[in-house]
Structure formats: structure tokens, C-alpha cells
Coordinates of C-alpha atoms and ligand atoms in Angstrom, one line a residue:
Chain A
M1 CA 18.8 8.7 -10.3
R2 CA 21.1 5.9 -11.6
D3 CA 21.3 4.6 -16.1
F4 CA 19.6 1.4 -16.1
D5 CA 18.6 -1.2 -18.1
Y6 CA 15.2 -2.1 -19.0
I7 CA 13.7 -4.7 -19.7
R8 CA 10.7 -6.1 -19.9
P9 CA 10.6 -9.6 -19.8
A10 CA 7.4 -11.8 -21.8
T11 CA 7.6 -15.1 -19.2
I12 CA 8.1 -15.6 -16.4
P13 CA 11.0 -18.1 -16.6
D14 CA 12.5 -15.1 -18.5
A15 CA 12.0 -12.2 -16.0
I16 CA 13.8 -15.2 -13.3
A17 CA 16.7 -15.0 -15.8
A18 CA 17.6 -11.7 -16.4
A19 CA 16.6 -10.7 -12.3
A20 CA 19.3 -13.5 -11.2
E21 CA 22.0 -11.8 -13.2
P22 CA 23.7 -9.3 -10.2
G23 CA 22.4 -5.3 -9.3
S24 CA 18.9 -6.6 -10.7
A25 CA 15.5 -5.3 -9.5
Y26 CA 11.7 -5.8 -10.5
L27 CA 9.7 -3.6 -10.8
A28 CA 5.9 -4.0 -10.7
G29 CA 4.1 -0.9 -8.9
G30 CA 7.1 1.2 -8.7
T31 CA 5.8 3.0 -5.9
N32 CA 8.3 1.6 -3.7
L33 CA 11.2 0.8 -5.6
L34 CA 11.3 4.1 -7.2
D35 CA 10.9 6.3 -4.5
L36 CA 14.2 4.5 -3.5
M37 CA 16.6 5.0 -6.3
K38 CA 15.4 8.6 -6.5
G39 CA 16.6 8.7 -3.0
G40 CA 19.8 6.9 -3.9
I41 CA 18.8 4.2 -1.5
T42 CA 19.4 1.7 -4.3
S43 CA 21.0 1.6 -8.3
P44 CA 19.9 -1.9 -9.7
E45 CA 22.1 -2.1 -13.2
R46 CA 19.3 -3.2 -14.6
I47 CA 14.9 -3.4 -14.0
V48 CA 12.9 -6.3 -14.5
D49 CA 9.4 -5.0 -15.5
I50 CA 6.9 -7.8 -14.3
S51 CA 4.4 -5.3 -14.2
R52 CA 2.9 -7.1 -17.4
L53 CA 3.5 -11.1 -16.8
P54 CA 0.6 -13.0 -18.2
E55 CA -1.2 -14.4 -15.4
L56 CA 0.1 -13.2 -12.5
N57 CA -3.2 -10.2 -11.5
R58 CA -5.7 -13.4 -10.4
I59 CA -7.8 -13.7 -7.8
E60 CA -8.3 -17.8 -8.2
R61 CA -10.4 -19.6 -5.2
L62 CA -8.6 -22.8 -5.0
E63 CA -10.0 -26.2 -5.1
D64 CA -9.9 -27.2 -0.7
G65 CA -11.6 -23.7 -0.5
G66 CA -8.4 -21.7 -0.3
L67 CA -7.5 -18.0 -2.2
R68 CA -4.7 -17.7 -4.7
I69 CA -4.4 -14.6 -4.6
G70 CA -1.8 -13.4 -8.2
A71 CA 1.2 -10.7 -7.4
L72 CA 0.3 -8.3 -9.6
V73 CA -3.7 -7.6 -8.3
R74 CA -3.3 -4.5 -7.4
N75 CA -4.0 -4.2 -3.5
A76 CA -7.4 -1.7 -4.3
D77 CA -8.4 -4.0 -6.7
L78 CA -8.1 -6.4 -4.2
A79 CA -9.9 -4.6 -1.3
H80 CA -12.5 -3.7 -3.5
D81 CA -13.4 -7.4 -3.8
A82 CA -16.6 -8.0 -3.1
A83 CA -15.8 -11.9 -2.4
F84 CA -13.1 -10.8 -1.0
A85 CA -13.7 -8.4 1.9
K86 CA -16.8 -9.9 2.7
A87 CA -14.4 -13.5 3.1
Y88 CA -11.0 -11.7 4.5
P89 CA -12.8 -8.4 5.8
M90 CA -9.7 -7.4 8.6
V91 CA -7.4 -7.6 5.3
A92 CA -9.8 -5.5 3.4
E93 CA -9.1 -3.3 6.3
A94 CA -5.8 -3.0 6.3
L95 CA -5.3 -2.7 2.2
L96 CA -7.7 0.1 2.8
S97 CA -5.5 1.5 5.8
G98 CA -2.5 1.9 4.2
A99 CA -1.3 4.4 1.8
S100 CA -3.4 6.8 -0.4
A101 CA -5.8 5.8 -3.4
Q102 CA -3.4 6.4 -5.6
L103 CA -1.0 4.0 -4.0
R104 CA -3.3 1.2 -3.9
N105 CA -3.9 1.6 -7.4
A106 CA -0.9 1.3 -8.7
A107 CA 0.9 -1.0 -5.6
T108 CA 0.6 -5.2 -5.9
V109 CA 0.3 -7.8 -3.2
G110 CA 4.0 -9.3 -4.7
G111 CA 6.1 -5.4 -3.7
N112 CA 3.5 -5.0 -0.7
L113 CA 5.4 -7.8 0.8
L114 CA 8.9 -6.4 0.1
Q115 CA 8.6 -3.0 0.6
R116 CA 11.5 -1.7 2.5
T117 CA 11.1 -0.2 5.8
R118 CA 10.9 2.9 6.8
C119 CA 13.4 3.7 9.2
S120 CA 14.6 7.5 8.2
Y121 CA 18.3 6.2 9.2
F122 CA 17.6 3.8 5.5
Y123 CA 15.9 6.5 3.3
D124 CA 19.3 9.1 4.4
T125 CA 22.0 7.5 3.0
A126 CA 24.3 10.5 4.5
S127 CA 23.2 8.3 8.3
A128 CA 24.8 4.7 9.5
C129 CA 22.9 2.1 8.5
N130 CA 23.7 -1.6 8.0
K131 CA 21.2 -2.5 6.1
R132 CA 22.3 -0.4 3.6
V133 CA 26.0 -0.8 3.8
S134 CA 26.1 -4.3 5.5
G135 CA 28.9 -3.2 9.0
A136 CA 28.0 0.6 8.7
G137 CA 27.3 0.4 11.6
C138 CA 23.0 1.8 13.2
A139 CA 22.6 5.2 13.3
A140 CA 18.9 4.4 14.3
L141 CA 20.2 3.0 17.6
G142 CA 21.0 5.7 19.6
G143 CA 19.4 8.4 17.1
E144 CA 15.7 9.1 16.9
N145 CA 13.7 5.9 17.5
R146 CA 10.3 6.7 18.9
L147 CA 8.5 4.7 16.1
H148 CA 12.0 1.7 16.1
A149 CA 10.9 -2.0 16.9
V150 CA 9.9 -3.2 20.3
L151 CA 10.0 -7.0 19.7
G152 CA 12.5 -9.2 18.3
W153 CA 15.6 -6.5 16.9
S154 CA 18.9 -6.3 17.9
D155 CA 21.7 -4.4 17.9
A156 CA 22.9 -4.4 14.5
C157 CA 19.6 -3.3 13.7
I158 CA 16.2 -1.6 15.2
A159 CA 14.5 -1.1 12.3
T160 CA 10.5 -2.2 11.5
H161 CA 8.4 -3.4 8.7
P162 CA 6.1 -0.8 7.4
S163 CA 3.1 -3.5 5.3
D164 CA 0.1 -3.5 7.4
F165 CA -1.7 -5.5 4.5
C166 CA 1.4 -8.3 5.6
V167 CA -0.1 -8.2 9.2
P168 CA -3.0 -10.2 8.9
L169 CA -2.2 -12.5 6.2
V170 CA 0.6 -13.7 8.7
A171 CA -2.6 -14.3 11.0
L172 CA -4.1 -16.2 9.0
D173 CA -1.3 -18.3 8.2
A174 CA -1.1 -17.1 4.7
V175 CA 1.7 -18.5 2.4
V176 CA 4.3 -16.8 -0.2
E177 CA 4.5 -18.7 -3.7
I178 CA 7.4 -18.9 -5.3
E179 CA 9.3 -19.3 -8.8
G180 CA 13.1 -19.4 -8.9
K181 CA 15.5 -21.2 -11.4
Q182 CA 15.0 -24.7 -9.7
G183 CA 11.2 -24.3 -9.7
R184 CA 8.0 -23.5 -7.4
R185 CA 8.2 -23.6 -3.8
H186 CA 5.5 -22.8 -1.0
V187 CA 7.3 -20.0 1.9
T188 CA 4.5 -19.1 4.8
L189 CA 4.3 -16.0 5.9
A190 CA 6.2 -15.8 9.0
E191 CA 9.0 -18.1 7.7
F192 CA 9.2 -15.0 5.3
H193 CA 10.6 -12.2 6.7
L194 CA 13.2 -12.3 9.3
L195 CA 14.7 -10.9 12.0
P196 CA 17.4 -9.1 11.6
G197 CA 20.1 -10.7 14.0
E198 CA 23.8 -10.1 12.2
T199 CA 22.6 -10.0 8.7
P200 CA 19.7 -7.3 9.0
Q201 CA 20.6 -6.8 5.2
R202 CA 19.3 -9.9 4.7
E203 CA 15.2 -9.5 4.9
N204 CA 13.3 -12.3 3.7
A205 CA 13.4 -15.7 1.8
L206 CA 14.0 -15.3 -1.5
E207 CA 17.5 -16.3 -3.5
P208 CA 18.4 -13.9 -6.6
G209 CA 15.5 -14.4 -8.9
D210 CA 13.1 -14.9 -7.2
L211 CA 9.7 -14.3 -7.9
I212 CA 6.7 -14.0 -5.7
V213 CA 3.7 -15.7 -8.3
A214 CA 1.1 -15.5 -5.7
V215 CA -0.3 -15.5 -2.0
R216 CA -2.2 -18.2 -0.9
L217 CA -4.9 -17.8 2.6
P218 CA -5.9 -22.0 3.3
A219 CA -9.7 -22.1 3.4
E220 CA -9.6 -21.8 7.4
A221 CA -8.2 -17.9 6.6
A222 CA -12.3 -17.4 6.0
S223 CA -13.7 -18.8 8.8
F224 CA -12.7 -16.2 10.8
A225 CA -14.8 -13.3 8.3
A226 CA -17.5 -13.0 11.7
N227 CA -15.2 -11.6 14.4
A228 CA -11.8 -10.0 12.9
R229 CA -10.7 -6.6 12.5
Y230 CA -7.9 -4.2 11.6
L231 CA -7.5 -1.7 13.8
K232 CA -4.0 0.1 13.3
V233 CA -2.6 3.9 15.5
R234 CA -1.2 6.6 13.5
E235 CA 0.0 10.1 14.3
R236 CA -2.9 11.4 11.4
T237 CA -6.1 9.3 10.7
S238 CA -5.5 8.6 7.4
Y239 CA -2.3 8.3 4.9
A240 CA 0.6 7.3 7.6
F241 CA 2.4 4.5 8.5
A242 CA 1.7 2.5 12.0
V243 CA 2.8 3.2 14.2
V244 CA 1.5 -0.2 16.0
S245 CA -1.7 -2.2 14.5
A246 CA -3.1 -5.6 15.2
A247 CA -5.0 -8.2 13.2
A248 CA -7.5 -9.7 15.9
A249 CA -9.7 -12.8 14.6
L250 CA -11.9 -14.4 16.8
V251 CA -14.8 -17.9 16.3
V252 CA -16.7 -17.7 19.8
D253 CA -19.2 -20.3 20.3
G254 CA -21.6 -19.7 23.7
G255 CA -18.8 -17.1 25.3
K256 CA -16.6 -19.4 24.9
I257 CA -13.0 -19.1 22.4
R258 CA -12.7 -21.6 19.7
A259 CA -10.3 -20.4 17.7
A260 CA -8.6 -17.1 18.0
R261 CA -5.9 -15.0 15.7
L262 CA -3.6 -12.1 16.3
A263 CA -0.8 -10.6 14.6
L264 CA 0.3 -7.5 15.5
G265 CA 2.4 -4.3 13.1
G266 CA 5.0 -1.6 13.0
V267 CA 6.2 -4.1 16.3
A268 CA 9.6 -5.8 14.9
A269 CA 11.2 -6.1 11.5
K270 CA 8.7 -8.6 10.1
P271 CA 5.3 -9.2 10.5
W272 CA 4.0 -10.2 14.6
R273 CA 1.9 -13.4 14.7
A274 CA 1.3 -13.8 18.7
R275 CA 1.3 -17.4 19.3
T276 CA 1.9 -16.9 23.4
A277 CA -1.4 -14.5 23.2
E278 CA -3.3 -17.0 20.4
A279 CA -2.4 -19.9 23.0
V280 CA -4.3 -18.2 26.0
L281 CA -7.1 -16.8 23.9
L282 CA -8.4 -20.5 23.0
G283 CA -10.3 -22.5 25.2
A284 CA -11.3 -19.2 27.3
D285 CA -13.9 -17.3 28.1
A286 CA -13.8 -14.4 25.4
N287 CA -13.7 -11.0 27.9
E288 CA -12.0 -8.0 29.2
A289 CA -9.9 -10.1 31.1
T290 CA -9.2 -12.7 28.5
F291 CA -8.4 -9.8 26.2
A292 CA -5.5 -8.3 28.5
S293 CA -3.6 -11.4 29.4
A294 CA -3.6 -12.3 25.8
A295 CA -1.8 -8.7 25.1
D296 CA 0.7 -9.1 28.4
A297 CA 1.3 -12.6 26.3
A298 CA 2.0 -10.8 23.3
L299 CA 4.3 -8.0 24.9
A300 CA 5.9 -10.4 27.4
D301 CA 8.7 -10.1 26.0
A302 CA 9.3 -6.7 24.4
S303 CA 11.6 -4.6 25.5
P304 CA 12.2 -0.2 24.3
S305 CA 15.1 -0.1 22.0
G306 CA 15.1 3.9 23.2
D307 CA 12.6 6.7 22.6
N308 CA 10.1 3.6 22.0
A309 CA 9.0 2.8 25.2
F310 CA 5.7 3.3 24.6
K311 CA 4.9 1.3 22.0
I312 CA 4.7 -1.0 24.1
E313 CA 1.9 0.1 26.5
L314 CA 0.9 1.2 22.8
A315 CA 0.3 -2.2 21.6
R316 CA -1.1 -3.7 24.6
R317 CA -3.7 -2.0 24.4
I318 CA -4.6 -2.0 20.8
V319 CA -4.7 -6.1 21.3
V320 CA -7.2 -5.4 24.3
R321 CA -9.1 -2.8 21.3
A322 CA -8.4 -5.3 18.5
L323 CA -9.7 -8.0 20.1
T324 CA -13.1 -6.8 21.6
S325 CA -13.5 -5.5 18.2
A326 CA -13.8 -8.4 17.0
Q327 CA -15.4 -9.8 19.0
A328 CA -18.2 -7.3 18.9
G329 CA -18.0 -8.9 15.2
T330 CA -17.0 -7.3 11.3
P331 CA -19.1 -3.9 10.9
E332 CA -22.0 -4.6 8.2
R333 CA -21.0 -2.5 5.8
L334 CA -17.2 -3.6 4.3
P335 CA -14.2 -2.9 4.3
A336 CA -15.0 -0.1 6.7
L337 CA -13.0 2.6 6.6
P338 CA -10.1 3.6 8.1
A339 CA -8.9 1.3 10.7
S340 CA -8.9 4.1 12.8
P341 CA -10.1 4.6 16.2
F342 CA -10.8 8.3 15.1
S343 CA -13.0 8.0 12.5
S344 CA -16.5 8.9 12.3
I345 CA -17.1 6.5 10.0
P346 CA -20.0 4.1 11.9
G347 CA -18.0 0.5 11.8
A348 CA -14.7 2.4 11.5
R349 CA -15.2 2.9 15.2
H350 CA -13.3 0.7 17.3
D351 CA -14.8 1.7 20.9
A352 CA -17.9 1.5 19.5
Chain B
M1 CA 20.8 3.0 -21.5
T2 CA 19.7 4.6 -25.3
S3 CA 16.4 5.5 -25.4
L4 CA 13.0 3.1 -26.2
P5 CA 10.1 4.2 -28.2
I6 CA 6.9 3.7 -26.4
T7 CA 3.4 5.0 -27.8
L8 CA 1.2 7.2 -25.4
T9 CA -2.2 8.7 -26.2
I10 CA -3.0 11.2 -23.7
N11 CA -6.4 13.8 -23.4
G12 CA -7.3 11.4 -26.5
H13 CA -4.1 12.9 -29.1
R14 CA -1.6 9.1 -29.7
H15 CA 1.7 10.3 -29.2
E16 CA 4.8 8.4 -30.3
L17 CA 8.5 9.0 -28.3
E18 CA 11.4 7.5 -27.7
V19 CA 12.7 7.6 -23.8
D20 CA 15.3 7.5 -21.4
P21 CA 14.4 4.3 -19.3
R22 CA 14.3 6.2 -15.8
V23 CA 12.3 9.0 -17.0
T24 CA 9.4 9.3 -14.8
L25 CA 5.3 9.9 -16.0
L26 CA 5.2 12.9 -14.8
D27 CA 8.3 14.7 -16.0
L28 CA 7.3 13.0 -19.6
L29 CA 4.0 15.1 -19.4
R30 CA 6.0 18.1 -18.5
E31 CA 9.0 18.3 -19.3
R32 CA 8.3 16.8 -23.2
L33 CA 5.2 17.1 -23.9
D34 CA 4.8 20.7 -21.8
L35 CA 1.6 19.3 -20.5
T36 CA 2.6 20.8 -17.0
G37 CA -0.5 21.4 -15.7
T38 CA -0.1 18.1 -13.8
K39 CA 2.5 19.5 -10.9
K40 CA 5.8 18.0 -9.4
G41 CA 5.1 18.4 -5.6
C42 CA 7.4 16.3 -3.3
D43 CA 8.3 13.9 -6.2
R44 CA 8.2 10.7 -3.9
G45 CA 4.5 9.8 -3.4
Q46 CA 3.4 11.8 -1.0
C47 CA 1.7 14.7 -1.3
G48 CA -0.7 13.6 -4.7
A49 CA 0.1 16.8 -6.7
C50 CA 1.4 14.5 -9.6
T51 CA -2.2 13.2 -10.0
V52 CA -3.3 11.8 -13.1
L53 CA -5.5 9.1 -14.5
V54 CA -3.7 5.9 -16.8
D55 CA -6.6 3.6 -17.9
G56 CA -9.1 5.6 -16.2
K57 CA -7.3 4.5 -12.3
R58 CA -5.9 7.8 -10.2
I59 CA -2.3 7.4 -9.8
N60 CA 0.7 9.0 -8.3
S61 CA 2.6 9.8 -12.4
C62 CA 5.9 10.3 -10.3
L63 CA 6.2 7.5 -9.2
A64 CA 5.7 5.9 -12.6
L65 CA 8.7 5.3 -14.9
A66 CA 6.6 6.2 -18.6
V67 CA 8.9 2.7 -20.6
S68 CA 6.1 0.5 -17.9
H69 CA 3.4 2.1 -18.6
D70 CA 4.1 2.2 -22.5
G71 CA 0.6 1.6 -24.3
A72 CA -1.5 3.5 -21.5
D73 CA -4.5 5.7 -22.2
V74 CA -3.4 9.5 -19.7
L75 CA -5.7 11.9 -18.5
T76 CA -4.4 14.9 -16.8
I77 CA -6.4 18.4 -16.0
E78 CA -5.4 19.5 -19.9
G79 CA -7.7 17.3 -21.1
V80 CA -10.7 18.3 -18.5
A81 CA -12.4 20.0 -19.4
H82 CA -15.2 20.2 -23.2
G83 CA -13.3 23.4 -24.5
E84 CA -14.3 26.4 -22.8
E85 CA -16.6 24.0 -21.5
L86 CA -15.7 22.9 -17.9
H87 CA -16.4 20.0 -16.8
P88 CA -18.9 19.7 -13.8
V89 CA -15.8 19.2 -11.4
Q90 CA -14.1 21.7 -12.2
A91 CA -17.6 24.2 -11.8
A92 CA -18.3 22.6 -9.1
F93 CA -14.9 23.0 -6.8
I94 CA -15.7 27.3 -8.1
A95 CA -18.5 26.9 -6.8
H96 CA -17.5 25.9 -3.1
D97 CA -15.1 27.5 -3.5
G98 CA -13.0 24.2 -3.3
F99 CA -9.5 25.8 -5.0
Q100 CA -7.0 25.3 -3.1
C101 CA -3.4 26.9 -4.1
G102 CA -2.2 26.3 -8.2
F103 CA 0.5 23.5 -7.1
C104 CA -2.1 21.4 -5.0
T105 CA -6.3 21.8 -7.5
P106 CA -5.2 19.8 -10.7
G107 CA -4.6 17.1 -8.2
Q108 CA -6.9 17.3 -6.1
I109 CA -9.4 17.2 -9.6
M110 CA -7.9 15.0 -11.5
S111 CA -8.1 12.3 -7.4
T112 CA -11.8 13.4 -7.6
L113 CA -12.7 12.4 -10.8
G114 CA -10.4 8.8 -10.0
L115 CA -12.8 8.6 -6.6
I116 CA -16.4 9.1 -8.5
A117 CA -15.1 6.3 -10.9
E118 CA -14.1 4.1 -8.6
G119 CA -18.1 4.7 -6.6
Q120 CA -16.2 4.0 -3.1
A121 CA -17.4 7.0 -1.8
G122 CA -21.2 7.7 -2.5
D123 CA -22.8 11.0 -0.3
D124 CA -20.9 9.9 2.6
P125 CA -18.4 12.9 4.0
E126 CA -16.3 10.9 5.9
R127 CA -15.6 8.5 2.9
I128 CA -15.1 11.7 0.6
R129 CA -12.7 13.2 3.0
E130 CA -10.6 9.6 3.2
G131 CA -10.6 9.1 -0.6
L132 CA -9.3 12.4 -1.1
S133 CA -6.7 12.5 1.4
G134 CA -3.9 11.2 -0.7
N135 CA -4.0 15.0 -1.7
I136 CA -1.8 17.1 1.0
C137 CA -2.1 20.7 0.8
R138 CA 0.7 22.8 3.3
C139 CA -1.9 25.4 4.3
A140 CA -4.8 22.4 4.5
A141 CA -7.3 24.6 1.9
Y142 CA -10.1 21.7 2.1
G143 CA -12.9 23.3 3.3
G144 CA -15.0 23.6 0.1
I145 CA -14.1 20.0 -0.8
V146 CA -16.1 18.0 0.4
E147 CA -19.4 20.0 -0.7
A148 CA -17.8 20.2 -4.4
V149 CA -17.7 16.7 -4.7
L150 CA -21.3 15.9 -3.3
E151 CA -22.1 18.6 -5.6
A152 CA -20.5 17.3 -8.9
Q153 CA -21.4 13.5 -8.5
E154 CA -25.1 14.6 -8.5
Q155 CA -24.3 16.8 -11.6
L156 CA -23.0 14.1 -13.3
A157 CA -25.7 11.7 -12.0
K158 CA -28.0 13.9 -13.9
A159 CA -26.2 14.0 -17.5
D160 CA -26.5 10.1 -17.1
R161 CA -29.6 10.3 -16.2
R162 CA -30.5 12.5 -19.5
T163 CA -27.9 10.4 -21.4
A164 CA -30.1 7.2 -20.8
A165 CA -33.3 9.0 -21.7
Ligands
LIG401 C1 4.2 8.1 0.3 C2 3.7 6.6 0.4 C3 3.3 5.6 2.0 C4 2.9 4.5 2.1 N1 1.7 3.6 3.1 C5 1.8 3.1 3.3 C6 1.2 2.2 4.6 O1 0.3 3.0 5.5 N2 1.3 1.0 5.1 C7 1.6 0.1 3.9 O2 1.3 -1.1 4.0 N3 2.2 0.5 2.2 C8 2.0 1.7 2.7 N4 2.9 2.5 1.7 C9 3.7 1.5 0.5 C10 3.4 0.4 -0.2 O3 2.2 0.0 0.1 C11 4.2 -0.7 -0.9 O4 5.0 1.1 -1.8 C12 3.4 -1.1 -2.4 O5 3.2 -1.6 -2.4 C13 4.7 -1.9 -2.9 O6 4.2 -3.0 -4.3 P1 5.0 -2.2 -5.5 O7 4.1 -3.0 -6.4 O8 4.6 -0.4 -6.2 O9 6.5 -2.2 -5.7 P2 7.7 -1.6 -6.0 O10 8.0 -0.6 -5.3 O11 7.2 -2.2 -7.3 O12 8.7 -3.5 -5.9 C14 8.4 -3.1 -4.3 C15 9.9 -4.4 -3.7 O13 9.4 -5.6 -4.4 C16 10.2 -6.0 -5.9 N5 9.1 -6.8 -6.0 C17 8.0 -6.9 -6.8 N6 7.2 -7.4 -6.6 C18 7.7 -8.7 -6.7 C19 7.6 -9.3 -7.0 N7 5.8 -10.2 -7.9 N8 8.6 -11.0 -7.0 C20 10.2 -10.6 -6.1 N9 10.1 -9.1 -5.9 C21 8.9 -8.4 -6.6 C22 10.6 -5.5 -6.0 O14 12.0 -5.0 -7.3 C23 11.0 -4.2 -5.2 O15 12.1 -4.0 -4.8 C24 3.4 3.7 0.7 C25 3.7 4.3 0.6 C26 4.3 5.8 0.0 C27 4.7 5.9 -1.6
LIG402 S1 18.0 0.8 12.4 FE1 18.5 -0.8 10.7 S2 17.1 0.2 8.6 FE2 17.5 2.2 10.7 S3 19.4 2.8 10.7 FE3 19.8 1.3 11.8 S4 20.3 -0.1 10.4 FE4 19.3 1.5 8.9
LIG403 S1 4.5 14.7 -6.8 FE1 3.8 12.5 -7.2 S2 3.1 12.3 -4.9 FE2 4.1 14.5 -4.8
LIG404 S1 -3.2 24.7 -1.2 FE1 -1.6 24.8 -2.3 S2 0.2 24.2 -0.6 FE2 -2.3 24.4 0.5

């Protein structure tokens, strides 16, 4: 690991001023940053430790019925907050399907949004990668890419965003609260992560020094509590990143879908909100034929970026299954662990 | 950068140390303090061999900077037994043949202590498996661990009832 200066500012403005200097990086839980530093993938000259900044580790209910989750709330603490899991069950499910208990105890809300791709060529400093070194080329394009993107990719980069947490969040219209040198601003999570285009090194809407201070869920997000699921398919039952995942939330009344939210993970450089599929669902009968049409709509623009054509069909089926599970209802015991179709835990099975 | 002063309470003992900011909690324990029970497997958060409790919560010490944990209370495998008397989790691992190799076992025991403290698994074997899935060995010798966790929980609950009475 390269040498770096370490500072632990006492206030948010001090942190922002320090991190605005070139070569700086914030440290929260460190579970992604230290991993990347050990691999030589990133080598900041200055670490700005924000892990003790005051007031960023709170979960607050807002007057308008929304929720504000501080950027330093630990993933495990959020998922195990009983009121949170009850109101936003698919977010709790997604959190608990990510990483391991040890990592979730350290990982923070803000850090999870900003974790880097798990593209193996990005991790291998001997490979060409436009994300690591702008203009270097993309070794994944002609390489081993069965887990790479099927939506929104470009010839410059076919990596996926690995977060589970972000998938239900984008479905629920989450908003990222950012503080920078110019003050506070709000950016929807849907606009926060960027597609690669010609500039895959630019991954999000943050400017130098910008600090994520919170993630907000609007009041409406809780209205899906009775019929919401997160389904994650991975190469082993737990402790692995998603091959494909889906967050599905419905409001069903008299057999008709009155409101619908759908997002996919593991398919693109950002958590993928499937708005065309939501349009198919809205007002339709809640049945398998509707879910299949929605799945077709969600994947209509998908194309393989190499060996990963199977992900398109897999994603279609995951969407149908996630919607079917959501319609069947949120399980009694929450969080239903782990969000795997193969689990033998009652409530966690998505085909039951 | 020059070293920075930190204070850590490790297994009940206070340590005042000067550390290079690059040093992880894992390397500090093993290389500086001779607490080599905590193992370095992958060094990248993928195996759980380095699990310790920090302020009562299990984390991977390989992905934790020591400076960032200034003031913390750390429990390692060396601090689990009371003198010659094994902790109920250790005793249950022996009784149920839950021991893995020397590399995996300390992390498994620390992770089990964390799991029990979190109170999420209860007596559900599936949730115990899930809860301990952050500890991965390369030979899959997990057989007795679920039994050991169930028994340890029972022993600890009994001990709690005795103290309460
Ligand atoms: C083995 C392994 C398996 C994993 N499996 C999964 C999985 O299945 N699903 C999943 O979703 N995740 C998974 N993760 C990723 C893990 O969830 C992330 O590493 C974690 O959420 C990052 O949070 P952190 O607080 O540790 O971030 P850090 O490592 O501290 O920071 C990550 C990045 O965010 C920046 N940052 C952090 N906080 C802020 C802030 N408030 N404002 C601005 N910038 C900030 C940092 O500068 C850094 O660039 C896994 C990680 C490991 C190591
Ligand atoms: S897919 Fe993106 S992250 Fe992976 S090698 Fe290509 S440019 Fe790099
Ligand atoms: S050594 Fe820390 S998780 Fe493997
Ligand atoms: S028990 Fe240690 S590697 Fe399997």
C-alpha cells in the first residue's frame, strides 16, 4: 500500500475542504477502499476519515412521512432496525443479502452507494481498463465477461454496479443528499450513478470534495410494505455478488395493480430502474401473463456484451419471479434471510 | 507519513501505540502485539479468518485501519477463555467436533460470538449457516459448527438464568 496522509476532521466543512484537494479519498467503513488500496487499484495521497463525523449515523423520520438515513449508518444496523425492515422490507432483504455479517457491520450506507465495480479486469492492474486508466482500452470486451452488463453498456466499458442496497432504493425513488463546497443539494439515486458512455471513469454525480450526508426515502416508499421483495441470484447461496437481482414492489387492489416499482441489479453500470415495465404493470391484472409482459419490457433493450447472453433470459425470469413473490406478499418474519430462491428458510423461498 | 498515536483496549488491556496509518488492525495485532491467534487468510475481506470483535461487533480486521479505530475495545481469540476455563462457545466447538484447521477456527469462534450477540439466528440452523457464511475455508469442514452454536447458546442462556437468579 502506498504511503498516505491520514486526517480525521471533526466537522463536515473541514472534511469537505480536505477532500476537495486532489488525491484525497474519504474513508467510511473502509471495506471497499482498503481492498482497492491493497490491490494498488487506487492509491490516494490523503485519507479523510469520516467515520466519526457527528450526526451522520442517525435514522430520522421526517415530518412529511419520509425517512432520512445518515450516510454513516452501518448496513447491518439499518437492516436490523425493526421499524425500518417493516416499512421497507425489500431494502432490508437487499442489505442482508449483501456481503457477510462481518462486512455489513463495517459497511456504511454512503460507502455502499460508492463501491466500485467488481469487474475482474478492473481489479487486475495488469489488464487494460478504461475505468482505471482513461483511454487504456477494455480487456473485458473480448475477455471473460459472463457476468458483465447487458443494459446501458458502451464499447468503452461493460462493467456492472455491484450494490444490492441500491436496487430497491432506486425502485423506491430514493434521493441522495450531498454536501459540497457550494452547500447542500439533492440528486435522485436514478441520476446519481452514470452510464459509461465515452467516460467510464466518471461513475457518479459527485464533484471533488462532495460528501454524501444522507439517503432519503419519500413517504410513498412505505406504501409498498405489504407486497415487496428483493430477489438475488448468485453463484452460491450466500456471500456472493448478484449475477442478477430484482426488486419488485406492488400495490394490488381487487386483483388490479394500482402502483408498481421494479429495478434490476447486476445488469448495468447503475442500479437499473425498469420504467417501461412499470408502465406495463400499472392498471393491469396482477397475474403471470402481466408479469411476463413486464419482464419482456424490462429487457427489451438488453443485448449481450459477450458471453453473458444467458443473463438476459435469467433476468426476465427473475423479474417474473420477483413480481410473483411480491404479489404473494411480504413474509411474516423479516428480514427473510437470505434472499435466495434456494433457501430453505420459510419466507425466503421465492417460489413458495 | 509519520506514525500517529492511538489507544486500544485489547482483551481488557490498554495499549498506547504509535502506528503508521497504513497498518491494519490485523497486522497490528499479529506483528506488533504478538496476538497471532487472529489469522490472515485472504487479507481482502473474503474469508473471515481475521474476524475480531470491535466494540462488541464482529468485523474483518484486515479491512480496518488501526488508526481509524483509535479508542476502540477489541476482543481477539486470546481474550475469549477465562484463564484455563474455556468459553462455552469453545467448549461446544470441542464437544461437537466443530473445529476446523488452525487458520479457520479462531475466526469461526469470534464470528460465532458475534452471531450470538446479534441475536438474529436463534435456534434456526439455516440462519446459523447464513450468519456464519462470512467464514470460508477451502475444505468445507463445517459439519459440527451448527450443533456447537446451538449448544453454546443453550449454555450461555443457562448461565444468564443462573446470574439472574
Ligand atoms: C468480500 C466482499 C463481498 C461483498 N459483497 C457484497 C454484496 O454481495 N453486495 C453488496 O452490495 N456489497 C458487497 N460488498 C461491498 C460492501 O458492501 C461495500 O464495500 C461497502 O458497502 C462499502 O461501504 P464502506 O463504508 O466500507 O465504504 P468505504 O470502503 O469506506 O468507501 C467506499 C467508497 O465510498 C467513498 N465514500 C464512503 N462514504 C462516503 C460519503 N459519505 N461521501 C462520499 N464518499 C464516500 C470512499 O471514498 C470510497 O471511495 C462486498 C465487499 C466485500 C469485501
Ligand atoms: S468493463 Fe469497464 S471496468 Fe471492466 S475492464 Fe472494461 S473498462 Fe475496465
Ligand atoms: S483475512 Fe480478513 S477476511 Fe480474509
Ligand atoms: S478448515 Fe481451514 S481451510 Fe478448511
